[in-house]
Coordinates of C-alpha atoms and ligand atoms in Angstrom, one line a residue:
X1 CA -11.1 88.3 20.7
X2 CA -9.7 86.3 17.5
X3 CA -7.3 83.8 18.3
X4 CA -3.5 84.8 17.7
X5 CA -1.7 83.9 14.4
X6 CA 1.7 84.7 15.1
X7 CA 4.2 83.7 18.2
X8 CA 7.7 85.3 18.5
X9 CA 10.2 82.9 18.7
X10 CA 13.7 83.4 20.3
X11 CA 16.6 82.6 17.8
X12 CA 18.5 81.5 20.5
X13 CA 16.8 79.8 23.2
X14 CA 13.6 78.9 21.1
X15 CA 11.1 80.1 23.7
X16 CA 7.4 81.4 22.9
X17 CA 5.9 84.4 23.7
X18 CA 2.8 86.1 22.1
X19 CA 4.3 89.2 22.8
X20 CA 7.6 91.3 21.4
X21 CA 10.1 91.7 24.0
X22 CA 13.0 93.6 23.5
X23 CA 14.8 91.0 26.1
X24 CA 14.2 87.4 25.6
X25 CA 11.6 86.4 28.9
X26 CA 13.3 82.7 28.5
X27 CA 17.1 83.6 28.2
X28 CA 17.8 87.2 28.7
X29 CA 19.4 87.7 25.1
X30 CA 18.5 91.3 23.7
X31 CA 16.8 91.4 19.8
X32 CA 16.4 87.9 19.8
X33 CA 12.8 87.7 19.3
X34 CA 11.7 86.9 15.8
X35 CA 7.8 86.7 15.1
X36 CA 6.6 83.3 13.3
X37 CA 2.7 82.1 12.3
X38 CA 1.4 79.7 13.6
X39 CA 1.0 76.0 12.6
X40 CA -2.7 76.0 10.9
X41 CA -4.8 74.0 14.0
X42 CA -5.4 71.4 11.9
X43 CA -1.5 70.5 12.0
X44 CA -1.4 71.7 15.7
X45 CA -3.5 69.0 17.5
X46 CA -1.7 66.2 14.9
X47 CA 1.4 67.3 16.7
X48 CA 0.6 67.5 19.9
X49 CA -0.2 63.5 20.7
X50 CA 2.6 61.5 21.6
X51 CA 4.0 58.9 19.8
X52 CA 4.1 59.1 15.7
X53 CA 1.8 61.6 15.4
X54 CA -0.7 62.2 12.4
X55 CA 2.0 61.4 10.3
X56 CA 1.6 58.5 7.3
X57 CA 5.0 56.2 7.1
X58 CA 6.3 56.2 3.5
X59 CA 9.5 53.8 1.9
X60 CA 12.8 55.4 2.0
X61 CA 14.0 54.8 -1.9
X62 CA 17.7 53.3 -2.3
X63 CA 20.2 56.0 -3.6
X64 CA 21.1 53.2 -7.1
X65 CA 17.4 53.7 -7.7
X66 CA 17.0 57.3 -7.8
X67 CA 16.8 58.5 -11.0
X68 CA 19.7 60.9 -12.0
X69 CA 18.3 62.1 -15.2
X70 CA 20.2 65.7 -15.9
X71 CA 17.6 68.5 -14.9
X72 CA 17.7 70.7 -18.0
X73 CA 18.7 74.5 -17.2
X74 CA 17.2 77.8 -18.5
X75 CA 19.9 80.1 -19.9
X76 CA 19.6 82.9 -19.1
X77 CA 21.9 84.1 -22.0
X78 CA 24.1 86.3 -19.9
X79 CA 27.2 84.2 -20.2
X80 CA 29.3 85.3 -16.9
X81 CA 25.5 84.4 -15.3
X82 CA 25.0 81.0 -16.6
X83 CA 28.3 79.9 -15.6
X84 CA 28.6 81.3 -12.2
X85 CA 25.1 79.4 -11.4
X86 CA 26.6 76.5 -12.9
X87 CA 25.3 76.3 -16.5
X88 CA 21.7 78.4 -16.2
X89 CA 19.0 78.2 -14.0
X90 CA 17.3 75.3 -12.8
X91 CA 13.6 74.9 -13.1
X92 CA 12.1 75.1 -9.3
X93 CA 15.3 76.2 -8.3
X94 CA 15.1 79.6 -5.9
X95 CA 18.4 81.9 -6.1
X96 CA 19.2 84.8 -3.7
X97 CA 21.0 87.3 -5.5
X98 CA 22.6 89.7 -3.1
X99 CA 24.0 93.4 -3.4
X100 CA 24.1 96.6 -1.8
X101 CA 21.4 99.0 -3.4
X102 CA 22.4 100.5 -6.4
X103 CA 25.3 97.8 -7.6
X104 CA 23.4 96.8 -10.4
X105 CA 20.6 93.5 -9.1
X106 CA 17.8 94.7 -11.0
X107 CA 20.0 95.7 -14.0
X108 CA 21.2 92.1 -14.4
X109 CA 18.1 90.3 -13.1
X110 CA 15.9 92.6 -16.2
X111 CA 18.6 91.6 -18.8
X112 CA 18.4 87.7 -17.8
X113 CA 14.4 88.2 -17.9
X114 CA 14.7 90.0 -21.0
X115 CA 16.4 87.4 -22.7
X116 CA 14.5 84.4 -20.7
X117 CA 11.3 86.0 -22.8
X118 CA 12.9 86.6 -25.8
X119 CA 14.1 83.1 -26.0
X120 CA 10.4 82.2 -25.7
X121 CA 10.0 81.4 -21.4
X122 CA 6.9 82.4 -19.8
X123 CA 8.6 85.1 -16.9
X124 CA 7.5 87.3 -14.2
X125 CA 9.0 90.3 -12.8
X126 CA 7.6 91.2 -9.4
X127 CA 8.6 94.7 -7.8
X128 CA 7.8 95.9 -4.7
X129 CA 10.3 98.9 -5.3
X130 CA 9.4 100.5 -8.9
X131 CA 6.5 101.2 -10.7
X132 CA 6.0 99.4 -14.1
X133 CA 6.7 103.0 -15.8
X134 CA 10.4 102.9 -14.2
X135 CA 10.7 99.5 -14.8
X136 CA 9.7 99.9 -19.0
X137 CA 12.1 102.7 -18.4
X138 CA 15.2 100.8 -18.0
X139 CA 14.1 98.2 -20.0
X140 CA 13.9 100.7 -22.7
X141 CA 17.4 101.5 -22.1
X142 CA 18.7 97.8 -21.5
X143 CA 17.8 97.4 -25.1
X144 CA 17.8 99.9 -27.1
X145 CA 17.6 97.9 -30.3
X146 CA 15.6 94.8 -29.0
X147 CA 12.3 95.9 -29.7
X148 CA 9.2 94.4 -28.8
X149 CA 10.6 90.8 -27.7
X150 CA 13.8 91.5 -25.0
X151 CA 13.7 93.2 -22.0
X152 CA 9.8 95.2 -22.7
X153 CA 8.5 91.9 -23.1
X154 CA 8.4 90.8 -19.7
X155 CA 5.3 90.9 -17.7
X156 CA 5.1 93.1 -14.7
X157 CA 3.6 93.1 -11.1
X158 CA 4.5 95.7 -9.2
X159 CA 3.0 94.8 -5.5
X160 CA 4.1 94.4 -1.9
X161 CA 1.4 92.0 -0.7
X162 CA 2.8 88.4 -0.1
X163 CA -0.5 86.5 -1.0
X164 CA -1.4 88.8 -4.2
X165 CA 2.4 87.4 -5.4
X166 CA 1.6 83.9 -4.3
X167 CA -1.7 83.6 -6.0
X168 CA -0.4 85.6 -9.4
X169 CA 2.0 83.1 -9.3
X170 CA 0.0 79.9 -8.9
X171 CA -2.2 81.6 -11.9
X172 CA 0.7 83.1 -14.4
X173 CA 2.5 80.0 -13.7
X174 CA 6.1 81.3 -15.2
X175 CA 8.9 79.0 -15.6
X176 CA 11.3 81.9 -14.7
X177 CA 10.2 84.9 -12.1
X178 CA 12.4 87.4 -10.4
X179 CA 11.2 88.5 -7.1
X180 CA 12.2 92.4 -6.4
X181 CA 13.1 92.6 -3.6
X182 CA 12.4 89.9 -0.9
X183 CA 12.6 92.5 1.8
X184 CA 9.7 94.7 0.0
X185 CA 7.4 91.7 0.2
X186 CA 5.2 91.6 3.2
X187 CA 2.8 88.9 4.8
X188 CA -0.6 90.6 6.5
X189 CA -0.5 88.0 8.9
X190 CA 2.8 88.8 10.6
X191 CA 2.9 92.1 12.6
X192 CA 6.5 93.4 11.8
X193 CA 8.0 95.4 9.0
X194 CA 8.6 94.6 5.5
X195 CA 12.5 93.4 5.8
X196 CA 12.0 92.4 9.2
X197 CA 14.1 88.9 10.0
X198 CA 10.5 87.2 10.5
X199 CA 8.8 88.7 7.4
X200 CA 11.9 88.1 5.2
X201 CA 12.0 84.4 6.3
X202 CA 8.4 83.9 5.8
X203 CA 8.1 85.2 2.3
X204 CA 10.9 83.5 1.3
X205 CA 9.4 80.1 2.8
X206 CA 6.1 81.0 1.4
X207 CA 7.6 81.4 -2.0
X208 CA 9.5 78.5 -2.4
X209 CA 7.1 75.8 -1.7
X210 CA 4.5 78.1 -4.3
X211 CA 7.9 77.8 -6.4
X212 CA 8.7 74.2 -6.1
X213 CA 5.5 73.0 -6.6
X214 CA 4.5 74.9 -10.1
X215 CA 8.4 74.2 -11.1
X216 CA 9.0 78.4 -11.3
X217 CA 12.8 79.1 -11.0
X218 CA 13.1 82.2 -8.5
X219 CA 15.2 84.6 -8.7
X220 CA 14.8 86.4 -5.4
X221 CA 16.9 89.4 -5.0
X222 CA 17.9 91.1 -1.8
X223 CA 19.6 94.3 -0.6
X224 CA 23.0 93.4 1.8
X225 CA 24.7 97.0 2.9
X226 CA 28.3 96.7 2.9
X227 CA 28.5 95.8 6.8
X228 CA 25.7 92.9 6.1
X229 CA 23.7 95.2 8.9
X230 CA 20.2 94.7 7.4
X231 CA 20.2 91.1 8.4
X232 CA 18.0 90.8 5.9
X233 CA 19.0 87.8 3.4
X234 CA 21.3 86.6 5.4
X235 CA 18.9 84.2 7.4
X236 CA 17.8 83.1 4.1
X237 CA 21.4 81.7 2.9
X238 CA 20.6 78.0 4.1
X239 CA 16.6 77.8 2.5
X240 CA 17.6 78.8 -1.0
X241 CA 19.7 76.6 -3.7
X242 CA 22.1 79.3 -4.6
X243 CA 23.2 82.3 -2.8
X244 CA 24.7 85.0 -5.3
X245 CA 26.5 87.9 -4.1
X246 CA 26.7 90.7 -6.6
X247 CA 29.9 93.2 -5.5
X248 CA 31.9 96.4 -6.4
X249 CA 31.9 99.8 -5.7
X250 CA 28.9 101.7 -7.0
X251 CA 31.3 104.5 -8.2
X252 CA 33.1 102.3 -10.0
X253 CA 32.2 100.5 -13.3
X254 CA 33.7 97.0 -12.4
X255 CA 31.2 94.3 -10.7
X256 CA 32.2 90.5 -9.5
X257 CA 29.3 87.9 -9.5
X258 CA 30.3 85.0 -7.3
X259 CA 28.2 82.0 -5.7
X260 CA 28.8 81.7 -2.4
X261 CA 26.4 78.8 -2.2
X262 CA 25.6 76.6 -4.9
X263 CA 23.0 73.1 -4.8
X264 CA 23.7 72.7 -8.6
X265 CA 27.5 73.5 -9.0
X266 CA 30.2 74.7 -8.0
X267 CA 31.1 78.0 -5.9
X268 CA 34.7 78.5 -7.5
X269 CA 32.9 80.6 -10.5
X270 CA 33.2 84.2 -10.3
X271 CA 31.8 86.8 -13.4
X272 CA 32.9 89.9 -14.2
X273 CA 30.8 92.4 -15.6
X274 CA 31.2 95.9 -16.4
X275 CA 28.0 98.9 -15.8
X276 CA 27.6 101.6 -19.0
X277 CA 25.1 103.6 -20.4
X278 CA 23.3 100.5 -21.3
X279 CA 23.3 98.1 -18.7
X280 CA 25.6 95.5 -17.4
X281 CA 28.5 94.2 -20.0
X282 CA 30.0 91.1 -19.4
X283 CA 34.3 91.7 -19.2
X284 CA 36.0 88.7 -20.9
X285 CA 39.2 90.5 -20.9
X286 CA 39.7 92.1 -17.2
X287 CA 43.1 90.9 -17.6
X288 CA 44.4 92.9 -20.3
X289 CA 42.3 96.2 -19.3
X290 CA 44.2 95.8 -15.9
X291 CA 47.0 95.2 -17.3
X292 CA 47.2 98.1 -19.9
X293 CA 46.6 100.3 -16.5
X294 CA 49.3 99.6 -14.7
X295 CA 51.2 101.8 -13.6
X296 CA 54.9 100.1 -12.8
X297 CA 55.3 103.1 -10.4
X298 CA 56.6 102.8 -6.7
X299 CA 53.7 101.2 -4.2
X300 CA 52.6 99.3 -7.6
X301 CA 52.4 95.5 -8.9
X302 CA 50.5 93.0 -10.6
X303 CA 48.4 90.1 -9.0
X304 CA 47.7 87.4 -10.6
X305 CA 44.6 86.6 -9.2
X306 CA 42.1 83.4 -9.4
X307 CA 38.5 83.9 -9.7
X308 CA 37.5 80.4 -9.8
X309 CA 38.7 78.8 -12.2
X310 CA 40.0 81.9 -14.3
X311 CA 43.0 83.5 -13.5
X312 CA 42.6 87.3 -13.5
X313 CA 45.4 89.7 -13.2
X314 CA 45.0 93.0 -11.5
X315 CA 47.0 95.9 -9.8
X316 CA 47.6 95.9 -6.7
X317 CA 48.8 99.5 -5.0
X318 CA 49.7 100.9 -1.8
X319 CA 50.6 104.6 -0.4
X320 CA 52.8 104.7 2.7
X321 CA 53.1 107.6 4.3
X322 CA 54.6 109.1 7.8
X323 CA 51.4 109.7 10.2
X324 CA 50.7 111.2 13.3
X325 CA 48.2 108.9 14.3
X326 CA 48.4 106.4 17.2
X327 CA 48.0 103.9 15.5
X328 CA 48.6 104.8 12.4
X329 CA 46.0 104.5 9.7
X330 CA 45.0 101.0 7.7
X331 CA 42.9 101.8 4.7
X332 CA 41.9 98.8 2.5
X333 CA 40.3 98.6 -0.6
X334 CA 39.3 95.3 -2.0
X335 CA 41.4 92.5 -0.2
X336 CA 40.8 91.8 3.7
X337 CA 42.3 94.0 6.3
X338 CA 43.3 91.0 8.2
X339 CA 45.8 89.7 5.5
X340 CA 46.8 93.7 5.8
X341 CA 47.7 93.1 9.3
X342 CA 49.1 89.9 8.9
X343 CA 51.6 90.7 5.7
X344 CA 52.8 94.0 7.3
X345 CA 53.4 91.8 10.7
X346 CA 55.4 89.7 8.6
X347 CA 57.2 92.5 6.3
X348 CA 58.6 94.1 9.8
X349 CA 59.8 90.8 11.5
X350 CA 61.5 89.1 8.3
X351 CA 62.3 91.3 5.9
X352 CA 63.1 94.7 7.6
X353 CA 60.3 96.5 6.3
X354 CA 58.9 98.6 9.3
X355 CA 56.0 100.7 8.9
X356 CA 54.9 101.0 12.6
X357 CA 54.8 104.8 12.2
X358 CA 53.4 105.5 9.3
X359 CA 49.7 105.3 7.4
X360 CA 49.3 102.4 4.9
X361 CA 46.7 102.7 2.0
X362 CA 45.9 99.4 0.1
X363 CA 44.1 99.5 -3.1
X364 CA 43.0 96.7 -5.9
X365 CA 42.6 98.9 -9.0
X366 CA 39.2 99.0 -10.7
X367 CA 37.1 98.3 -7.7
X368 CA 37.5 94.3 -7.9
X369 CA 37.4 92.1 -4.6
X370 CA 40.0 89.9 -3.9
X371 CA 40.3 87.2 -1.5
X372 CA 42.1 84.5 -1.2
X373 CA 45.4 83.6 0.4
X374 CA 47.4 84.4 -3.0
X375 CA 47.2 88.0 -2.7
X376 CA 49.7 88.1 0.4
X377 CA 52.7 88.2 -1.6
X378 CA 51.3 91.3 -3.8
X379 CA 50.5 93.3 -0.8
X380 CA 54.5 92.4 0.4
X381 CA 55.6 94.2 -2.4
X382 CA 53.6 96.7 -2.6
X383 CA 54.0 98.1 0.7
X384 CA 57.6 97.5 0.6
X385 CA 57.9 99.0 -3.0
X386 CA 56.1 102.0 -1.5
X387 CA 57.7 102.4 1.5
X388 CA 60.6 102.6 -0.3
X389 CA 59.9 104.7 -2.7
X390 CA 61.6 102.6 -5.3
X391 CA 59.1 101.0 -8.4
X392 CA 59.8 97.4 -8.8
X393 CA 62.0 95.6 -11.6
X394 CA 63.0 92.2 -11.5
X395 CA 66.6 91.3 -13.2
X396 CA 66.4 90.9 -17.5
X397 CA 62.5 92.0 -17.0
X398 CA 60.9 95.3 -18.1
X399 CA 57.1 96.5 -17.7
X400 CA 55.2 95.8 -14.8
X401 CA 56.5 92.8 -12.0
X402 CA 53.7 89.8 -11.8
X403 CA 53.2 88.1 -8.8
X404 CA 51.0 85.6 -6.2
X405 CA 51.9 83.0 -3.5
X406 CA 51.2 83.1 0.4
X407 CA 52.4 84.5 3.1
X408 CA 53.9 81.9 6.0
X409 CA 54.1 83.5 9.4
X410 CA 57.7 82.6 9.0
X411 CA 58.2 84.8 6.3
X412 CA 58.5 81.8 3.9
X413 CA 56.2 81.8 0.7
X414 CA 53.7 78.8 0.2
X415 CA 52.7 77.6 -3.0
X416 CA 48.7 78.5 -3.8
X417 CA 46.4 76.7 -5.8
X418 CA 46.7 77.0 -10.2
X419 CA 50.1 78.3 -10.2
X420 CA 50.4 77.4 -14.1
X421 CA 46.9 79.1 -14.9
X422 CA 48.6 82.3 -13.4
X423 CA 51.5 82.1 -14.7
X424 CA 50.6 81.2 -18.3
X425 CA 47.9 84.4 -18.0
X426 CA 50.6 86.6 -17.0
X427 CA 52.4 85.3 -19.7
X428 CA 49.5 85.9 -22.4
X429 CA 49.6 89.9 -21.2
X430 CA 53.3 90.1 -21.8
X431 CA 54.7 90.0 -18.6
X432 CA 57.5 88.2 -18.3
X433 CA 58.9 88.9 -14.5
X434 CA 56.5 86.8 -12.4
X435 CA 58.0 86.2 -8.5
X436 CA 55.6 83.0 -7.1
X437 CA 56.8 80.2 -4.5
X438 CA 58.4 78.6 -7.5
X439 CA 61.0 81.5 -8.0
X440 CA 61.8 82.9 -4.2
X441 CA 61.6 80.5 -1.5
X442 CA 60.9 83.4 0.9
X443 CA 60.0 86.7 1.2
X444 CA 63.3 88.4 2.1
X445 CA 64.5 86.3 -1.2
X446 CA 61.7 88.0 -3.1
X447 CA 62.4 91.7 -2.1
X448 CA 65.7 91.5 -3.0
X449 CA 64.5 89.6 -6.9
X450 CA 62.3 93.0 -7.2
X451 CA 64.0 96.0 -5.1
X452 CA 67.4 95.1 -5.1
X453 CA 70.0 94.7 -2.4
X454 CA 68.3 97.4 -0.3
X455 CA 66.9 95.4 2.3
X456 CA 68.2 96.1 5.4
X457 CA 69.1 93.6 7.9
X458 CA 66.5 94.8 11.4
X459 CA 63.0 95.8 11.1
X460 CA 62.6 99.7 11.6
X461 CA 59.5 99.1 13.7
Ligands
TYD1 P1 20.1 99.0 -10.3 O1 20.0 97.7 -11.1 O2 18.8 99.7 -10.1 O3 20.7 98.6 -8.9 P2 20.0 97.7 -7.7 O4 18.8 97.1 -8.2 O5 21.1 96.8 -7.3 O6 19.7 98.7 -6.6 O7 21.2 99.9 -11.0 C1 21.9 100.8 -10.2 C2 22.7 101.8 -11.0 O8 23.1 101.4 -12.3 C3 21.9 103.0 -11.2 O9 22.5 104.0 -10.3 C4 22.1 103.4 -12.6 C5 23.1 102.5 -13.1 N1 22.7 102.0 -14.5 C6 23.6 102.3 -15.5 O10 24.7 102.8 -15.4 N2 23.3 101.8 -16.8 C7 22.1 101.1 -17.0 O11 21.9 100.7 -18.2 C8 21.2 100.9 -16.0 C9 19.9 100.2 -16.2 C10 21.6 101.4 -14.7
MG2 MG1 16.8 97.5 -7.6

């Protein structure tokens, strides 16, 4: 019988089995068991004597000796890109680029490639979802104009097998590859599914030290649904460099590119790109499209946002509306239903805004995400400009009302990080009625500035 190559692990125990088991033999834990290879026997026996092992002893270096010399980065000359990874890509570096299917990852990773090779790189596009006639397809439409040297100059692999990839890489030897999609990859060795936790971790692996050692910059995308349930690329996040998430809604043109992990800079970066006929279009000014769309009716109001370090201003809306439901609907569309929860909490006990009994509808226009603590105050007035009924105007102002600051749980309004870069952003799009920390020192106090003395004294709920 040939020896077994594989073991199956448990994630959270760490006992052995040669087997699958739906239940964990060592602990009990259900779906725990994730199938590994094993060590080469070579490196088993050195590791199974006491003591130090096989292992050779080597000088720790002191940190004023270590040479600092700045790593030179490949741009990929998709601006919003470039700076979200923190000024290109860096050679040997491996980058998960995350998405749900269809938001646009092979889109932006062809373009990059595209103009990788046009800027005269040596890249590598490896599918293991499309054949190289859909793949010349939407390069042909990526670059309609580019010819010969963009997008269709890219080499193609299109193969599942984790050892034909590995070896066409040691022998194409790019500088740049992009690897679509890790969970399509498969190693012969290990018995589970293409996707499967174990295969995904092992290609990865496999691929970065293949990656690190011929200096290839890897662009490895993977598919995330909405719920993260294919725990796919997740159990990658702490072996790659840089984890980029790719979001938006697929029927919607808008997509956000943000780091959520980043060796080589910073994770404050956020890019903003827009999908048409011919692929992905970076969006330099979000502001003043979001702007131009507002509406300034009830339920509406402008937040200005931070993406990083760019302020970004977009509408905010909400619908309330009497329900029958127990408990009433809470339907949220790009901000987190917790701050929902937490602003409306607040809104009933310290500013007499009740909607206990009635279905609330939150909405950032355009299909952009939105989180971070600023956004409480917009949702405030919002929901209490809806609820209402009543479209907000502040005192001397006209157009649209501006906003940010966060929500205390004592209805008071905290300061948030940049509030100049907001405020001079709102300013640059011509609104002039901007209520922040600075101007209402609480919530009640920043009704009243917008909706007028019509804020009754008790919460209705
Ligand atoms: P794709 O990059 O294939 O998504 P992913 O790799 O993340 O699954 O692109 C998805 C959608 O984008 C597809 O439905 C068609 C659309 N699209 C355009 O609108 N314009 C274009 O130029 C391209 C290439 C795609
Ligand atoms: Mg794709």
């Amino acid at each position: 019988m040939p020896r077994p190559t594989t073991v199956h692990i448990c994630s959270a125990c760490g006992s052995s089995s040669a087997r699958w088991h739906g239940r964990c033999p060592g602990c009990q834990a259900w779906n725990t068991l994730v199938e590994e290879r094993l060590p080469a026997p070579a490196a088993r026996s050195a590791r199974g004597r006491s003591g130090a092992g096989g292992g050779t002893a080597r000088k720790p270096v002191r940190l004023a000796d270590v040479s600092t010399a700045q790593l030179p980065r490949l741009a990929t000359g998709i601006g919003e890109l470039d700076r979200v990874l923190g000024g290109g890509l860096v050679p040997g570096s491996l980058v998960l680029l995350g998405g749900s299917p269809g938001i646009g990852k092979s889109t932006l990773t062809n373009m990059a490639l595209g103009n990788l090779a046009a800027a005269g790189r040596r890249t590598l596009y490896v599918s293991g979802e499309e054949s190289p006639a859909q793949i010349r397809l939407r390069a042909e439409r990526l670059t309609p104009s580019a010819g010969e040297g963009g997008a269709l100059a890219v080499p193609v692999l299109a193969e599942t097998d984790l050892e034909t990839v590995l070896a066409t890489l040691e022998s194409e030897r790019p500088e740049v590859c992009v690897i679509d999609s890790v969970q399509t990859l498969h190693d012969p060795q290990l018995s589970g599914a293409p996707g499967s936790v174990g295969q995904v971790r092992e290609v990865a692996g496999r691929i970065m030290q293949v990656a690190k050692a011929a200096e290839i910059a890897v662009l490895l995308v993977g598919h995330v649904t909405k719920e993260g349930a294919l725990a796919g690329p997740r159990v990658l996040e702490h072996l790659v460099d840089c984890v980029l998430q790719f979001e938006g809604e697929r029927e919607r043109t808008y997509r956000t590119l943000r780091a959520l992990k980043n060796r080589f800079g910073s994770t404050n970066e956020a890019g903003v790109f827009e999908m048409r006929q011919n692929g992905l279009v970076e969006v330099l000014d979000a502001s003043a499209r979001f702007v131009a769309e507002a509406t300034g009716k009830p339920g509406s109001v402008v937040l200005a946002a931070m993406e990083g370090t760019r302020p970004l201003l977009v509408e905010v809306q909400a619908l309330v509306s009497p329900s029958e439901l127990v408990p009433p609907r809470r339907v949220v569309n790009g901000l987190d239903r917790n701050r929902l929860a937490l602003v409306l909490a607040v809104l009933g006990r310290h500013a007499g805004v009740g909607v206990g009994s009635a279905d609330v509808f939150l909405n950032v226009v355009g299909g952009v995400r939105v989180e971070e603590p600023g956004a409480d105050l917009a949702i405030a007035l919002a929901v209490a400009s809806a609820s209402r009924g009543v479209a907000l105007r502040a005192a001397g102002g006209s157009g649209p009302v501006a906003c940010f600051g966060e929500l205390g749980l004592t209805g008071e309004l905290r300061s948030t990080a940049h509030p100049n870069r907001r405020l001079s952003e709102a300013a640059k799009f011509g609104l002039r009625a901007v209520i922040s920390p600075q101007t209402a020192p609480t919530l009640r106090a920043a009704l009243s500035a917008v909706l007028g003395a019509q804020t009754p004294e008790r919460a209705v709920a």
